[in-house]
Coordinates of C-alpha atoms in Angstrom, one line a residue:
M1 CA -91.9 -31.7 42.8
A2 CA -91.0 -32.3 46.4
L3 CA -89.0 -35.4 47.5
R4 CA -88.1 -36.9 50.9
K5 CA -86.2 -39.7 52.4
P6 CA -87.8 -43.2 52.5
G7 CA -90.0 -43.7 55.5
S8 CA -90.0 -40.1 56.5
V9 CA -93.8 -39.6 56.4
F10 CA -94.5 -36.2 57.7
V11 CA -91.4 -36.0 59.9
V12 CA -92.0 -33.2 62.4
F13 CA -89.0 -31.6 63.8
L14 CA -90.2 -29.7 66.9
L15 CA -87.9 -27.2 68.5
S16 CA -89.0 -25.7 71.8
M17 CA -87.6 -24.1 74.9
A18 CA -90.1 -25.4 77.4
G19 CA -93.7 -26.5 77.7
V20 CA -94.1 -28.4 74.5
L21 CA -97.8 -28.8 75.2
G22 CA -98.3 -25.2 76.4
Q23 CA -98.9 -22.1 74.4
N24 CA -96.5 -19.8 76.2
C25 CA -93.2 -21.1 74.8
F26 CA -90.8 -20.7 71.9
N27 CA -90.8 -23.3 69.1
V28 CA -90.3 -23.8 65.3
T29 CA -91.9 -26.7 63.6
Y30 CA -90.8 -28.0 60.2
I31 CA -93.3 -30.3 58.4
H32 CA -90.5 -32.1 56.5
Q33 CA -87.0 -32.8 57.8
S34 CA -85.7 -33.0 54.2
I35 CA -87.2 -32.1 50.7
C36 CA -86.0 -33.0 47.2
A37 CA -87.2 -30.9 44.3
L38 CA -86.6 -30.8 40.5
K39 CA -84.2 -28.5 39.0
G40 CA -86.0 -25.5 37.5
S41 CA -89.2 -26.1 39.5
T42 CA -90.7 -24.3 42.5
V43 CA -90.6 -25.6 46.1
E44 CA -92.3 -24.6 49.3
L45 CA -90.7 -25.2 52.7
P46 CA -93.6 -25.3 55.1
C47 CA -93.0 -24.1 58.6
T48 CA -94.8 -22.8 61.7
Y49 CA -93.6 -21.1 64.9
Q50 CA -94.8 -20.0 68.3
H51 CA -93.8 -17.5 71.0
P52 CA -95.1 -16.2 74.3
N53 CA -98.1 -13.9 74.1
N54 CA -96.3 -10.9 75.4
H55 CA -93.7 -11.1 72.6
V56 CA -94.0 -9.2 69.4
V57 CA -92.2 -10.5 66.3
S58 CA -90.1 -7.8 64.6
E59 CA -87.7 -9.8 62.3
P60 CA -88.7 -13.1 60.8
N61 CA -85.9 -14.4 58.6
W62 CA -84.7 -17.6 56.8
Y63 CA -81.1 -18.5 56.9
I64 CA -79.1 -20.8 54.5
Q65 CA -76.3 -23.1 55.6
D66 CA -74.5 -24.6 52.6
K67 CA -71.1 -26.0 51.6
Y68 CA -70.1 -22.6 50.2
N69 CA -70.5 -20.7 53.5
E70 CA -69.1 -21.6 56.9
T71 CA -71.8 -19.7 58.8
P72 CA -75.5 -19.3 58.1
K73 CA -76.4 -16.3 56.0
I74 CA -79.7 -14.4 55.8
L75 CA -81.4 -15.6 52.7
S76 CA -82.6 -12.2 51.6
S77 CA -79.0 -10.9 51.5
V78 CA -77.7 -13.7 49.2
P79 CA -77.7 -12.3 45.6
E80 CA -78.3 -15.7 44.0
Y81 CA -81.8 -15.7 45.6
A82 CA -82.9 -12.2 44.5
G83 CA -86.3 -12.5 42.9
R84 CA -86.5 -16.2 43.6
A85 CA -87.0 -16.5 47.3
E86 CA -90.3 -15.3 48.8
Y87 CA -91.4 -15.4 52.4
L88 CA -95.0 -16.5 52.4
G89 CA -95.5 -16.4 56.2
T90 CA -96.6 -13.7 58.5
K91 CA -95.4 -12.4 61.9
E92 CA -97.8 -14.9 63.5
K93 CA -97.4 -18.6 63.3
D94 CA -96.8 -19.2 59.6
C95 CA -93.2 -19.1 58.3
T96 CA -93.4 -20.9 54.9
L97 CA -90.7 -20.1 52.4
R98 CA -91.0 -20.4 48.6
I99 CA -88.1 -20.7 46.1
T100 CA -88.6 -20.6 42.4
D101 CA -86.4 -21.6 39.4
L102 CA -84.4 -24.1 41.5
R103 CA -80.8 -24.7 40.8
E104 CA -78.4 -27.4 41.9
R105 CA -76.5 -24.8 44.0
D106 CA -79.7 -24.3 46.1
S107 CA -79.1 -27.7 47.7
A108 CA -78.5 -26.7 51.4
E109 CA -80.0 -26.6 54.9
Y110 CA -82.5 -23.8 55.5
K111 CA -83.4 -22.5 58.9
F112 CA -86.0 -20.1 60.2
R113 CA -85.3 -17.7 63.0
F114 CA -87.5 -15.0 64.5
K115 CA -86.7 -12.0 66.7
T116 CA -88.9 -10.3 69.3
Q117 CA -88.3 -7.4 71.6
Y118 CA -87.0 -9.8 74.2
A119 CA -85.4 -12.7 72.5
E120 CA -84.2 -14.5 69.3
W121 CA -85.1 -18.1 68.5
G122 CA -84.4 -20.8 66.0
Y123 CA -80.9 -20.0 64.8
S124 CA -78.9 -22.9 66.3
F125 CA -81.4 -25.7 65.6
H126 CA -81.6 -28.0 62.6
G127 CA -83.8 -26.9 59.7
I128 CA -84.9 -28.3 56.4
T129 CA -82.4 -30.0 54.1
L130 CA -83.2 -29.3 50.4
T131 CA -81.8 -31.4 47.6
V132 CA -82.2 -30.2 44.0
T133 CA -82.1 -32.9 41.3
D134 CA -82.7 -33.3 37.6
L135 CA -84.1 -36.2 35.6
Q136 CA -82.2 -38.6 33.4
V137 CA -83.2 -41.6 31.3
K138 CA -81.0 -44.6 31.9
V139 CA -81.2 -47.6 29.5
S140 CA -80.5 -51.1 30.6
S141 CA -80.7 -54.3 28.6
S142 CA -81.3 -58.0 29.4
T143 CA -78.8 -60.7 28.8
E144 CA -80.7 -61.6 25.7
E145 CA -80.3 -58.0 24.5
K146 CA -83.9 -58.0 23.2
K147 CA -85.5 -56.3 26.0
R148 CA -84.8 -52.7 26.9
T149 CA -85.7 -51.1 30.2
L150 CA -85.7 -47.3 30.5
T151 CA -85.7 -45.7 34.0
C152 CA -86.6 -42.0 34.7
S153 CA -84.0 -41.5 37.5
T154 CA -83.4 -38.9 40.1
T155 CA -80.8 -38.5 42.9
C156 CA -83.7 -38.8 45.4
L157 CA -87.2 -40.1 45.6
L158 CA -90.1 -37.9 44.6
T159 CA -92.9 -37.3 47.1
D160 CA -96.5 -38.4 46.9
N161 CA -95.9 -41.1 44.2
P162 CA -95.8 -38.8 41.2
T163 CA -97.0 -39.7 37.8
Y164 CA -94.3 -40.0 35.1
I165 CA -94.7 -39.0 31.5
W166 CA -92.8 -40.8 28.7
Y167 CA -92.1 -39.4 25.2
K168 CA -91.1 -41.4 22.1
N169 CA -89.6 -39.4 19.2
G170 CA -91.1 -36.3 20.9
Q171 CA -94.6 -37.8 21.0
H172 CA -96.4 -38.3 24.4
L173 CA -97.0 -42.0 25.3
H174 CA -100.1 -42.5 27.3
D175 CA -98.7 -45.6 28.9
P176 CA -96.9 -46.3 31.1
T177 CA -97.1 -43.7 33.9
S178 CA -94.6 -45.4 36.1
Q179 CA -90.9 -44.6 36.6
Q180 CA -89.9 -47.3 34.2
Y181 CA -90.7 -48.1 30.6
S182 CA -89.8 -51.3 28.8
C183 CA -89.8 -52.3 25.2
N184 CA -88.8 -55.3 23.2
T185 CA -87.0 -55.2 19.9
L186 CA -89.1 -58.1 18.7
V187 CA -92.5 -57.4 20.2
V188 CA -92.7 -53.7 20.9
G189 CA -90.8 -51.4 18.5
C190 CA -87.4 -50.5 19.9
Y191 CA -85.9 -49.3 16.6
S192 CA -82.6 -47.8 16.1
T193 CA -84.2 -44.6 15.0
D194 CA -86.3 -44.2 18.1
S195 CA -85.4 -41.8 20.9
Y196 CA -87.0 -41.5 24.4
S197 CA -87.3 -38.9 27.1
C198 CA -89.3 -38.5 30.3
A199 CA -90.8 -35.9 32.7
V200 CA -93.0 -35.7 35.7
K201 CA -96.7 -34.8 35.5
D202 CA -97.3 -31.1 36.1
H203 CA -93.6 -30.5 35.4
D204 CA -93.6 -31.7 31.8
D205 CA -91.7 -28.6 30.8
F206 CA -88.6 -30.1 32.5
L207 CA -88.1 -32.8 30.0
T208 CA -84.9 -35.0 30.1
P209 CA -82.5 -35.0 27.2
T210 CA -83.4 -37.7 24.6
V211 CA -81.6 -41.0 24.5
C212 CA -81.3 -43.7 21.9
V213 CA -82.5 -47.2 22.9
V214 CA -80.6 -49.0 20.3
G215 CA -77.2 -47.8 19.2
E216 CA -76.4 -44.1 18.8
S217 CA -78.1 -43.4 15.4
C218 CA -81.5 -42.4 16.6
L219 CA -83.3 -39.2 15.6
N220 CA -83.2 -36.5 18.3
V221 CA -82.5 -32.8 19.0
T222 CA -80.8 -31.7 22.2
Y223 CA -80.8 -28.0 23.3
T224 CA -77.8 -26.6 25.1
K225 CA -80.0 -24.6 27.4
R226 CA -83.7 -25.1 28.2
S227 CA -84.2 -21.4 29.1
I228 CA -82.3 -18.2 28.5
C229 CA -82.8 -14.8 30.0
A230 CA -81.3 -12.0 27.9
L231 CA -81.2 -8.2 28.0
K232 CA -83.5 -6.1 25.8
G233 CA -81.3 -4.7 22.9
S234 CA -78.6 -7.4 23.3
T235 CA -77.7 -10.4 21.1
V236 CA -78.5 -14.0 22.1
D237 CA -77.3 -17.3 20.7
I238 CA -79.6 -20.4 21.0
T239 CA -77.7 -23.6 20.3
C240 CA -78.6 -27.2 19.8
T241 CA -77.2 -30.5 18.5
Y242 CA -79.0 -33.1 16.5
R243 CA -78.6 -36.8 15.5
H244 CA -79.9 -39.0 12.7
P245 CA -79.1 -42.4 11.3
S246 CA -76.0 -42.5 9.2
W247 CA -77.9 -43.3 6.0
H248 CA -79.9 -40.1 6.3
N249 CA -78.7 -37.0 4.5
V250 CA -79.7 -33.6 5.9
T251 CA -81.2 -31.4 3.2
E252 CA -82.5 -28.4 5.2
V253 CA -82.3 -26.9 8.7
S254 CA -84.5 -24.1 10.2
W255 CA -85.5 -22.4 13.4
F256 CA -89.0 -21.4 14.4
N257 CA -91.2 -20.2 17.3
K258 CA -94.6 -20.5 15.7
W259 CA -96.2 -23.7 14.7
E260 CA -99.7 -25.1 14.1
T261 CA -100.4 -28.8 13.5
G262 CA -96.8 -29.4 12.4
V263 CA -96.7 -26.4 10.0
T264 CA -93.8 -24.1 10.9
T265 CA -92.6 -20.7 9.8
D266 CA -88.9 -20.2 9.3
L267 CA -87.7 -17.3 11.3
I268 CA -85.6 -16.0 8.4
Q269 CA -88.9 -15.5 6.5
D270 CA -90.7 -13.9 9.4
P271 CA -91.0 -10.0 8.9
E272 CA -90.7 -9.4 12.6
Y273 CA -87.1 -10.8 12.6
A274 CA -86.1 -9.3 9.2
G275 CA -82.4 -8.4 9.4
R276 CA -82.0 -9.7 13.0
V277 CA -81.8 -13.5 12.5
K278 CA -78.9 -15.6 11.3
Y279 CA -78.1 -19.4 11.4
H280 CA -74.6 -20.5 12.3
P281 CA -73.6 -24.1 12.0
T282 CA -71.5 -25.2 14.9
T283 CA -70.6 -28.7 13.8
D284 CA -71.8 -31.0 11.2
K285 CA -74.6 -31.9 13.6
G286 CA -75.1 -28.7 15.5
S287 CA -76.8 -25.3 14.8
T288 CA -76.9 -21.9 16.5
L289 CA -79.7 -19.3 16.1
R290 CA -78.5 -15.8 16.6
I291 CA -81.0 -13.0 17.3
T292 CA -79.7 -9.4 17.5
D293 CA -81.4 -6.2 18.9
L294 CA -83.6 -8.2 21.2
R295 CA -87.2 -7.0 21.9
E296 CA -89.6 -7.9 24.6
S297 CA -91.9 -9.4 21.9
D298 CA -89.1 -11.9 21.1
S299 CA -89.8 -13.8 24.4
A300 CA -91.0 -17.2 23.2
E301 CA -90.0 -20.9 22.9
Y302 CA -87.6 -21.5 20.0
K303 CA -87.3 -24.9 18.3
F304 CA -84.9 -26.4 15.7
R305 CA -86.0 -28.7 12.8
F306 CA -84.0 -30.6 10.3
T307 CA -85.1 -32.4 7.1
T308 CA -83.4 -35.5 5.7
T309 CA -84.0 -37.6 2.7
E310 CA -86.2 -39.7 4.9
V311 CA -88.0 -37.5 7.5
K312 CA -88.6 -34.1 8.9
W313 CA -87.6 -34.0 12.6
G314 CA -87.7 -31.8 15.6
Y315 CA -90.9 -29.7 15.8
S316 CA -92.6 -31.9 18.4
F317 CA -89.8 -31.6 21.0
P318 CA -89.6 -28.9 23.7
G319 CA -87.2 -26.2 22.7
T320 CA -85.4 -23.3 24.4
T321 CA -87.5 -20.7 26.1
L322 CA -86.2 -17.1 25.7
I323 CA -87.2 -14.3 28.1
V324 CA -86.2 -10.8 27.2
T325 CA -85.9 -8.3 30.1
D326 CA -84.7 -4.8 30.8
L327 CA -82.9 -3.3 33.8
Q328 CA -84.3 -1.4 36.7
V329 CA -82.8 0.1 39.9
K330 CA -84.6 -0.5 43.2
E331 CA -83.7 1.3 46.4
T332 CA -83.8 -0.7 49.7
P333 CA -83.1 0.7 53.1
G334 CA -80.3 -1.1 54.9
T335 CA -80.7 -3.1 58.1
E336 CA -78.5 -0.5 59.8
E337 CA -79.0 3.2 60.2
G338 CA -77.4 5.3 57.4
K339 CA -77.0 2.4 54.9
V340 CA -78.9 1.9 51.6
T341 CA -78.7 -0.9 49.1
L342 CA -79.4 -0.3 45.4
T343 CA -80.4 -3.4 43.4
C344 CA -80.2 -3.9 39.6
I345 CA -83.3 -5.9 39.1
T346 CA -84.6 -7.9 36.1
T347 CA -87.8 -9.9 35.4
C348 CA -85.6 -13.1 35.1
T349 CA -82.2 -14.2 36.2
L350 CA -79.7 -13.2 33.5
T351 CA -77.9 -16.2 32.0
D352 CA -74.2 -16.8 32.4
N353 CA -73.9 -14.7 35.6
P354 CA -72.9 -11.4 34.0
T355 CA -70.9 -8.7 35.9
Y356 CA -72.9 -5.7 36.9
I357 CA -71.6 -2.2 36.6
W358 CA -72.9 1.0 38.1
Y359 CA -73.1 4.7 37.0
K360 CA -73.6 7.8 39.1
N361 CA -74.6 11.0 37.3
G362 CA -73.7 9.3 34.0
Q363 CA -70.1 8.4 35.1
L364 CA -68.9 4.8 35.7
L365 CA -68.3 4.1 39.4
T366 CA -64.8 2.8 40.0
N367 CA -64.2 0.4 43.0
P368 CA -67.8 0.5 44.2
N369 CA -68.9 -1.6 47.1
T370 CA -70.9 -4.2 45.1
Q371 CA -71.8 -7.9 45.2
D372 CA -73.4 -9.3 42.1
N373 CA -76.4 -7.0 41.3
F374 CA -76.2 -5.1 44.6
L375 CA -74.6 -1.7 45.2
Y376 CA -74.1 -0.9 48.9
L377 CA -73.9 2.7 50.1
D378 CA -72.6 3.0 53.6
Q379 CA -72.6 6.1 55.9
I380 CA -74.9 8.1 53.6
S381 CA -73.9 11.7 53.1
S382 CA -74.9 14.5 50.7
G383 CA -72.1 13.4 48.4
D384 CA -74.0 10.2 47.7
A385 CA -77.0 12.1 46.3
G386 CA -77.5 11.9 42.5
S387 CA -78.8 9.8 39.7
Y388 CA -77.9 6.1 39.5
S389 CA -78.2 3.5 36.8
C390 CA -76.8 0.0 36.2
G391 CA -75.7 -2.1 33.4
V392 CA -73.7 -5.3 32.6
E393 CA -70.3 -5.7 31.1
G394 CA -70.3 -6.2 27.4
Y395 CA -73.5 -4.2 27.0
E396 CA -72.4 -0.9 28.5
N397 CA -74.8 1.0 26.2
L398 CA -77.8 -0.9 27.6
R399 CA -78.2 0.9 30.9
S400 CA -81.2 1.0 33.2
P401 CA -83.3 4.2 33.5
V402 CA -81.8 6.6 36.0
T403 CA -83.0 6.5 39.6
F404 CA -82.6 9.6 41.7
F405 CA -81.2 8.8 45.1
G406 CA -82.0 11.7 47.5
E407 CA -80.2 13.5 50.4
P408 CA -79.3 12.0 53.7
K409 CA -82.2 11.2 56.1
S410 CA -81.6 14.2 58.4
L411 CA -81.7 16.6 55.4
K412 CA -84.8 14.8 54.1
N413 CA -86.5 15.3 57.4
A414 CA -85.5 18.9 57.5
V415 CA -86.9 19.5 54.0
V416 CA -90.1 17.7 55.0
G417 CA -90.4 19.8 58.1
I418 CA -90.0 23.0 56.1
I419 CA -92.6 21.9 53.6
V420 CA -95.1 21.1 56.5
V421 CA -94.5 24.6 58.0
I422 CA -95.0 26.3 54.7
L423 CA -98.3 24.4 54.2
I424 CA -99.5 25.4 57.6
L425 CA -98.7 29.0 56.9
I426 CA -100.5 28.9 53.6
L427 CA -103.6 27.4 55.4
C428 CA -103.4 30.1 58.0
L429 CA -103.2 32.8 55.4
F430 CA -106.2 31.4 53.5
G431 CA -108.1 31.3 56.8
F432 CA -107.2 34.9 57.6
V433 CA -108.2 36.1 54.1
W434 CA -111.5 34.2 54.3
F435 CA -112.4 35.7 57.7
R436 CA -111.3 39.2 56.5
K437 CA -113.5 38.9 53.4
K438 CA -116.4 37.6 55.6
A439 CA -116.0 40.6 58.0
S440 CA -115.7 43.0 55.1
K441 CA -118.8 41.7 53.6
S442 CA -120.7 42.0 56.9
T443 CA -119.6 45.6 57.3
S444 CA -120.5 46.3 53.7
D445 CA -124.0 44.8 54.2
T446 CA -124.5 47.0 57.3
R447 CA -123.4 50.1 55.4
D448 CA -125.7 49.2 52.5
R449 CA -128.6 48.9 54.9
R450 CA -127.8 52.3 56.5
D451 CA -127.4 53.9 53.1
T452 CA -130.8 52.5 52.0
V453 CA -132.5 54.0 55.1
E454 CA -130.8 57.3 54.5
N455 CA -131.7 57.3 50.9
G456 CA -135.2 56.5 51.8
Q457 CA -135.3 59.5 54.1
R458 CA -133.7 61.7 51.4
D459 CA -136.3 60.5 48.9
S460 CA -139.2 61.3 51.3
N461 CA -137.9 64.8 52.2
P462 CA -139.3 66.6 49.1
V463 CA -142.7 65.2 49.9
Y464 CA -142.4 66.5 53.4
D465 CA -140.9 69.7 52.2
N466 CA -143.7 70.1 49.7
I467 CA -146.3 69.5 52.4
S468 CA -144.5 71.8 54.9
G469 CA -144.5 74.5 52.3
M470 CA -148.2 74.4 51.7
T471 CA -150.5 76.9 53.4
M472 CA -152.5 74.7 55.8
A473 CA -156.1 75.6 56.8
P474 CA -156.9 75.9 60.4
I475 CA -157.8 72.7 62.1
A476 CA -161.4 73.8 62.8
A477 CA -161.9 74.7 59.2
Q478 CA -160.5 71.3 58.1
R479 CA -162.9 69.6 60.4
A480 CA -165.8 71.6 58.9
I481 CA -164.8 70.7 55.5
T482 CA -164.5 67.0 56.6
D483 CA -168.0 67.1 57.9
E484 CA -169.3 68.4 54.6
Q485 CA -167.2 66.2 52.3
D486 CA -165.7 62.8 52.9
D487 CA -163.0 62.9 50.2
I488 CA -160.8 65.7 49.0
T489 CA -158.9 65.2 45.8
Y490 CA -156.1 67.4 44.6
A491 CA -155.8 67.4 40.9
S492 CA -152.2 68.6 40.9
I493 CA -149.6 69.6 43.3
Q494 CA -146.4 71.2 42.1
H495 CA -143.4 72.4 43.9
R496 CA -140.7 74.3 41.9
N497 CA -137.6 76.1 43.3
Q498 CA -138.9 76.4 46.8
E499 CA -136.5 76.8 49.6
V500 CA -136.9 74.8 52.7
P501 CA -138.0 77.1 55.6
L502 CA -135.5 77.3 58.4
D503 CA -138.1 76.4 61.0
S504 CA -139.0 73.1 59.2
T505 CA -139.2 70.2 61.5
V506 CA -137.6 67.9 58.9
P507 CA -133.9 68.4 58.4
P508 CA -133.1 69.4 54.9
S509 CA -131.3 66.8 52.8
H510 CA -129.4 69.6 51.0
P511 CA -128.7 73.2 52.0
Q512 CA -129.1 74.5 48.5
K513 CA -132.4 75.2 46.7
Q514 CA -134.4 72.3 45.4
D515 CA -134.3 72.5 41.6
E516 CA -136.1 69.2 41.0
D517 CA -139.8 69.3 40.0
F518 CA -142.1 67.1 42.0
Q519 CA -145.5 66.6 40.4
Y520 CA -148.2 64.3 41.6
A521 CA -151.1 63.7 39.3
T522 CA -153.6 62.9 42.0
V523 CA -153.4 63.0 45.8
K524 CA -156.5 61.7 47.6
F525 CA -157.1 61.7 51.3
N526 CA -159.8 59.4 52.7
S527 CA -161.3 60.8 55.9
P528 CA -161.7 58.6 58.9
S529 CA -165.1 57.4 59.9
A530 CA -167.2 60.0 61.7
A531 CA -167.5 57.7 64.7
Q532 CA -163.8 58.1 65.3

């Protein structure tokens, strides 16, 4: 939920070199000069920018200027923002920044700067001041001590007149919806057992701790942490404290993460947690839930409930949300040539700021160049190649899967070049083989056609041989016969073991004698017409 200073309605902080009304100038525009947001929520810092048309933006970056750093730092290089800060803008006009899971440490001034091929702009100007606040319920009483006024307070004013939500004994009150709630010990029940808390609409998961309106003997449950991020396979402790009137005697305590209409299931009796759950009393009014060998399916909201001789209490209050994550290694090229950054990433920010450790080829790295969950590799050489994994101190056996970090860039390029050459040679070889096969097939087809013609000639030779070996009648006699008879039919023609005469006009297909028998059942010649 965003907040701003009183009276600062859409304060526009315009930064420009020249020509404010023109389009050919540099400027950065922030919609808000200051923003206040709830701890744990998400905030967007809206921003637009402009540059001359002949400039091309190459590096848009947000910087942070806080009390912990003397000089502004690039936000993407600050480990605390890893996985939480997201640049929503583009390289043209929009430069909006989003930050999730806000922490009080995020309170700082944020500046946008962009770089083109000719200039850099925005670094030295004022940016957006972000203030992160939480909610608290403050109780005040009148002089008569009958009226109680509860105020849902913050360190700055929320934007857009937000709607407030009030809870009494964990139950949502439909009225009021303002920042204050009043009750009277005589008219409206302000009993010693009643506890109150508040939240902001659309952020009702960020509930304030409960307070007693009368005395310190009301019923309530307060969790040490509203959310916990833990490693898969590790052990987690979820702790709370509880209060009740002095005349109540506690008979039972339990933890649960499943409930329907007030009916809860004790985790100790849940088969999914068999052998992995234990309850540890911290004080006479405190309890700790310990879960071992965490699984991703354990991610849920956990609540505490206690039973007294008078009431059962606790199931309606928000509990502690547990998120179980594993570790992964991500490789990111450095901003400078020859540098690489390895990041040990998780799906949520691990609780209690653990110390990260790194392994190369299964061996723990001693004195590595690290910062939080980052491992910096400078002046990359072949000696840096290998398998890398990460872990956290205290859980050295819970390492990330290994990530293979390759050879230096020059060697990579050489390997890529060799692979390309080999692929080209393979393509050329395939092309050569294909053309060779095609040419061979063409030659084979030509040879087959030639063989077919020759075979046809060989097959016809015996016929010609047979005919050439016959005793032919004189042409005049043949014509005489033709005149007398139109058709001549030979009942049988045989040729056996006859040598081809040397003066035959048809070349012999074989020099040896013809042993084959050629027999034609009927040979009939039709004479041409007499008018021919």
